[in-house]
Coordinates of C-alpha atoms in Angstrom, one line a residue:
Chain A
A1 CA -31.7 -36.5 -21.2
Q2 CA -30.6 -39.2 -23.6
T3 CA -29.8 -38.3 -27.2
V4 CA -29.1 -40.4 -30.3
T5 CA -27.1 -39.1 -33.2
Q6 CA -27.0 -40.5 -36.7
S7 CA -24.5 -38.5 -38.7
Q8 CA -25.1 -40.0 -42.1
P9 CA -28.3 -38.6 -43.7
E10 CA -27.9 -40.9 -46.7
M11 CA -25.8 -43.9 -47.6
S12 CA -25.6 -45.8 -50.9
V13 CA -24.6 -49.4 -51.5
Q14 CA -24.7 -51.8 -54.4
E15 CA -26.5 -55.1 -54.3
A16 CA -24.5 -57.9 -52.6
E17 CA -22.1 -55.4 -51.0
T18 CA -21.8 -54.5 -47.4
V19 CA -22.7 -51.2 -45.8
T20 CA -22.3 -49.9 -42.2
L21 CA -24.7 -47.3 -40.7
S22 CA -23.4 -45.3 -37.7
C23 CA -25.1 -44.3 -34.5
T24 CA -23.8 -42.7 -31.3
Y25 CA -25.8 -42.0 -28.2
D26 CA -25.4 -40.2 -24.9
T27 CA -26.6 -41.6 -21.6
S28 CA -25.5 -41.7 -18.0
E29 CA -27.3 -45.0 -17.5
S30 CA -25.5 -48.3 -17.4
D31 CA -28.4 -50.6 -18.3
Y32 CA -30.4 -49.9 -21.4
Y33 CA -31.5 -51.2 -24.8
L34 CA -30.5 -50.2 -28.3
F35 CA -32.4 -50.9 -31.5
W36 CA -32.3 -50.5 -35.2
Y37 CA -35.6 -50.0 -36.9
K38 CA -36.2 -49.9 -40.6
Q39 CA -38.9 -47.8 -42.2
P40 CA -39.6 -48.5 -45.9
P41 CA -41.8 -46.3 -48.1
S42 CA -44.9 -47.9 -46.6
R43 CA -43.9 -46.1 -43.3
Q44 CA -44.3 -49.3 -41.3
M45 CA -41.6 -49.3 -38.6
I46 CA -39.9 -52.7 -38.6
L47 CA -37.5 -54.0 -35.9
V48 CA -34.2 -55.0 -37.4
I49 CA -32.1 -55.8 -34.4
R50 CA -31.8 -55.1 -30.7
Q51 CA -28.9 -55.1 -28.2
E52 CA -29.0 -55.2 -24.4
A53 CA -26.3 -53.0 -23.0
Y54 CA -25.3 -55.6 -20.4
K55 CA -24.4 -58.1 -23.1
Q56 CA -20.9 -57.8 -24.5
Q57 CA -21.6 -60.0 -27.4
N58 CA -22.8 -58.1 -30.5
A59 CA -26.3 -59.0 -31.7
T60 CA -26.8 -60.6 -35.1
E61 CA -29.9 -61.3 -37.2
N62 CA -29.1 -63.1 -40.4
R63 CA -27.5 -60.5 -42.7
F64 CA -27.7 -57.8 -40.0
S65 CA -25.2 -57.4 -37.2
V66 CA -24.2 -54.6 -34.9
N67 CA -20.9 -53.3 -33.5
F68 CA -21.7 -52.3 -30.0
Q69 CA -19.0 -50.2 -28.3
K70 CA -20.4 -49.4 -24.8
A71 CA -17.5 -47.2 -23.6
A72 CA -17.5 -45.2 -26.8
K73 CA -21.3 -45.1 -26.8
S74 CA -21.4 -46.3 -30.4
F75 CA -23.9 -48.7 -32.0
S76 CA -23.4 -49.3 -35.7
L77 CA -25.4 -51.5 -38.0
K78 CA -23.7 -53.7 -40.7
I79 CA -25.8 -55.0 -43.5
S80 CA -24.1 -57.8 -45.5
D81 CA -25.1 -59.0 -48.9
S82 CA -27.3 -56.0 -49.4
Q83 CA -30.6 -56.5 -51.3
L84 CA -32.9 -54.1 -53.1
G85 CA -35.5 -54.7 -50.4
D86 CA -33.1 -53.2 -47.8
A87 CA -33.7 -49.8 -49.2
A88 CA -35.4 -47.7 -46.5
M89 CA -34.9 -45.2 -43.7
Y90 CA -33.0 -46.8 -40.8
F91 CA -33.5 -45.4 -37.3
C92 CA -31.3 -46.0 -34.3
A93 CA -33.2 -45.9 -31.0
Y94 CA -32.4 -46.0 -27.3
R95 CA -34.5 -47.1 -24.4
N96 CA -33.8 -47.1 -20.7
T97 CA -34.5 -50.3 -18.8
G98 CA -37.8 -50.1 -17.2
F99 CA -39.2 -47.4 -19.4
Q100 CA -41.0 -47.8 -22.8
K101 CA -40.0 -44.4 -24.2
L102 CA -37.8 -44.8 -27.3
V103 CA -35.4 -42.0 -28.2
F104 CA -34.8 -42.0 -31.9
G105 CA -32.0 -40.6 -34.1
T106 CA -32.8 -38.6 -37.2
G107 CA -32.4 -41.6 -39.5
T108 CA -30.2 -42.7 -42.4
R109 CA -31.7 -43.2 -45.8
L110 CA -30.2 -46.3 -47.4
L111 CA -30.2 -46.5 -51.2
V112 CA -29.5 -49.8 -52.8
S113 CA -28.6 -50.0 -56.5
P114 CA -28.5 -53.1 -58.8
Chain B
K1 CA -50.0 -63.4 -33.8
A2 CA -51.7 -60.5 -35.5
G3 CA -49.7 -57.3 -35.5
V4 CA -50.5 -53.9 -34.2
T5 CA -53.4 -52.3 -36.0
Q6 CA -54.2 -48.6 -36.2
T7 CA -57.3 -46.9 -37.5
P8 CA -58.0 -44.9 -39.5
R9 CA -55.0 -45.1 -41.8
Y10 CA -55.6 -41.6 -43.3
L11 CA -57.4 -38.6 -41.9
I12 CA -58.0 -35.1 -43.1
K13 CA -59.2 -32.5 -40.7
T14 CA -59.4 -28.7 -40.5
R15 CA -57.9 -26.4 -38.0
G16 CA -59.8 -26.2 -34.7
Q17 CA -61.3 -29.6 -35.1
Q18 CA -60.5 -32.6 -32.8
V19 CA -59.5 -36.1 -33.8
T20 CA -59.3 -39.5 -32.2
L21 CA -56.9 -42.2 -33.3
S22 CA -57.2 -45.9 -32.3
C23 CA -54.5 -48.5 -31.7
S24 CA -55.1 -52.2 -31.1
P25 CA -51.9 -53.9 -29.7
I26 CA -50.6 -57.4 -30.3
S27 CA -52.6 -59.9 -28.4
G28 CA -51.2 -60.2 -24.8
H29 CA -49.3 -56.9 -25.0
R30 CA -50.3 -54.5 -22.2
S31 CA -48.3 -51.5 -23.0
V32 CA -49.1 -49.1 -25.8
S33 CA -46.9 -46.1 -26.7
W34 CA -47.6 -43.3 -29.1
Y35 CA -45.2 -41.4 -31.3
Q36 CA -45.4 -38.5 -33.6
Q37 CA -43.3 -38.4 -36.8
T38 CA -42.8 -35.2 -38.8
P39 CA -40.1 -34.2 -41.3
G40 CA -39.0 -31.3 -39.1
Q41 CA -39.0 -32.9 -35.6
G42 CA -38.5 -36.6 -36.5
L43 CA -39.9 -39.2 -34.2
Q44 CA -41.0 -38.0 -30.8
F45 CA -42.6 -39.8 -27.9
L46 CA -46.1 -38.7 -26.9
F47 CA -47.1 -41.0 -24.1
E48 CA -47.3 -44.6 -22.9
Y49 CA -50.1 -46.5 -21.3
F50 CA -49.9 -49.6 -19.3
S51 CA -52.9 -51.4 -17.6
E52 CA -55.1 -48.4 -18.3
T53 CA -52.7 -45.9 -16.6
Q54 CA -50.5 -43.3 -18.3
R55 CA -47.0 -44.1 -17.1
N56 CA -44.8 -41.7 -19.2
K57 CA -45.6 -38.5 -21.1
G58 CA -43.5 -36.7 -23.7
N59 CA -43.2 -32.9 -24.1
F60 CA -46.4 -32.2 -25.9
P61 CA -49.2 -29.7 -25.0
G62 CA -52.3 -30.7 -23.1
R63 CA -54.2 -30.8 -26.4
F64 CA -52.7 -34.3 -26.8
S65 CA -54.3 -36.9 -24.6
G66 CA -54.9 -40.6 -24.6
R67 CA -56.4 -43.4 -22.8
Q68 CA -56.3 -47.2 -22.6
F69 CA -59.1 -49.6 -22.2
S70 CA -59.3 -52.8 -20.2
N71 CA -58.6 -54.9 -23.4
S72 CA -55.3 -52.8 -23.8
R73 CA -56.7 -51.0 -26.9
S74 CA -55.6 -47.4 -26.8
E75 CA -56.9 -44.1 -28.2
M76 CA -55.2 -40.8 -28.6
N77 CA -57.1 -37.5 -29.0
V78 CA -55.9 -34.2 -30.3
S79 CA -58.1 -31.3 -29.7
T80 CA -58.1 -27.9 -31.4
L81 CA -56.0 -29.1 -34.2
E82 CA -53.2 -26.9 -35.6
L83 CA -51.5 -27.1 -38.9
G84 CA -48.4 -28.3 -37.2
D85 CA -50.2 -31.4 -35.9
S86 CA -50.0 -32.8 -39.5
A87 CA -47.9 -35.9 -39.0
L88 CA -47.7 -39.7 -39.0
Y89 CA -48.9 -41.0 -35.7
L90 CA -47.4 -44.3 -34.8
C91 CA -48.4 -46.6 -31.9
A92 CA -46.3 -49.5 -30.6
S93 CA -47.1 -52.3 -28.2
S94 CA -45.0 -54.4 -25.9
L95 CA -45.1 -56.6 -22.8
P96 CA -42.8 -54.8 -20.3
G97 CA -41.2 -56.8 -17.5
T98 CA -40.6 -59.8 -19.7
S99 CA -37.5 -61.0 -21.5
G100 CA -36.9 -62.7 -24.8
G101 CA -37.9 -59.8 -26.8
E102 CA -41.5 -59.3 -25.6
E103 CA -40.5 -56.1 -24.0
T104 CA -39.5 -54.8 -27.4
Q105 CA -41.9 -52.4 -29.0
Y106 CA -43.6 -53.4 -32.2
F107 CA -45.1 -50.7 -34.3
G108 CA -48.4 -50.4 -36.2
P109 CA -48.6 -49.0 -39.7
G110 CA -49.5 -45.5 -38.5
T111 CA -52.2 -43.0 -39.1
R112 CA -51.4 -40.2 -41.4
L113 CA -53.1 -37.0 -40.3
L114 CA -53.4 -33.9 -42.5
V115 CA -54.6 -30.7 -41.0
L116 CA -55.8 -28.1 -43.4

């Protein structure tokens, strides 16, 4: 069974600074998807960024980018120019190709200070 | 497009009762997945429905069931509620078999269930 590990329960960053959230996963599959979701206090799960495993190029979405290391099974999220609105729980998730089941990590709480 | 909607948003029940939660997917999406989120167990997959058929099921007891209608709306039902069923129930919709991001799951705001 696939597993996702987020080893940082909580991270802090100041506004305008850069922060990196870590995620590792375990799978025997070669084709899969990886995601970062953000869950603010409203509890609405919001997609931040996704990565297809067959793509070597790291995904980017505005201030958000990932460092995808397939061999190391690592998928970290970098948030640049952090904003107060970035404060939330961040979940790393894995999905096999062809299946809709998402396997989530335990989450990292990101605190952003002025 | 309108997002995923879930009703009701909040629900209080007592042990032994049953509850039905509803999820309306994004227009055009045919897959609906359900997740349970609790402080102790985190986010866990319940089941997925596609074209009115359950395709995948998580490791939950038979008290948890669901169904999907021809318009892709989905309901999940929990019978004989237990205190441990108190959780945030999230549904997500997607359009599997496509590319360009449509196969990605987009979540609704959730239904918070409290069992007393």
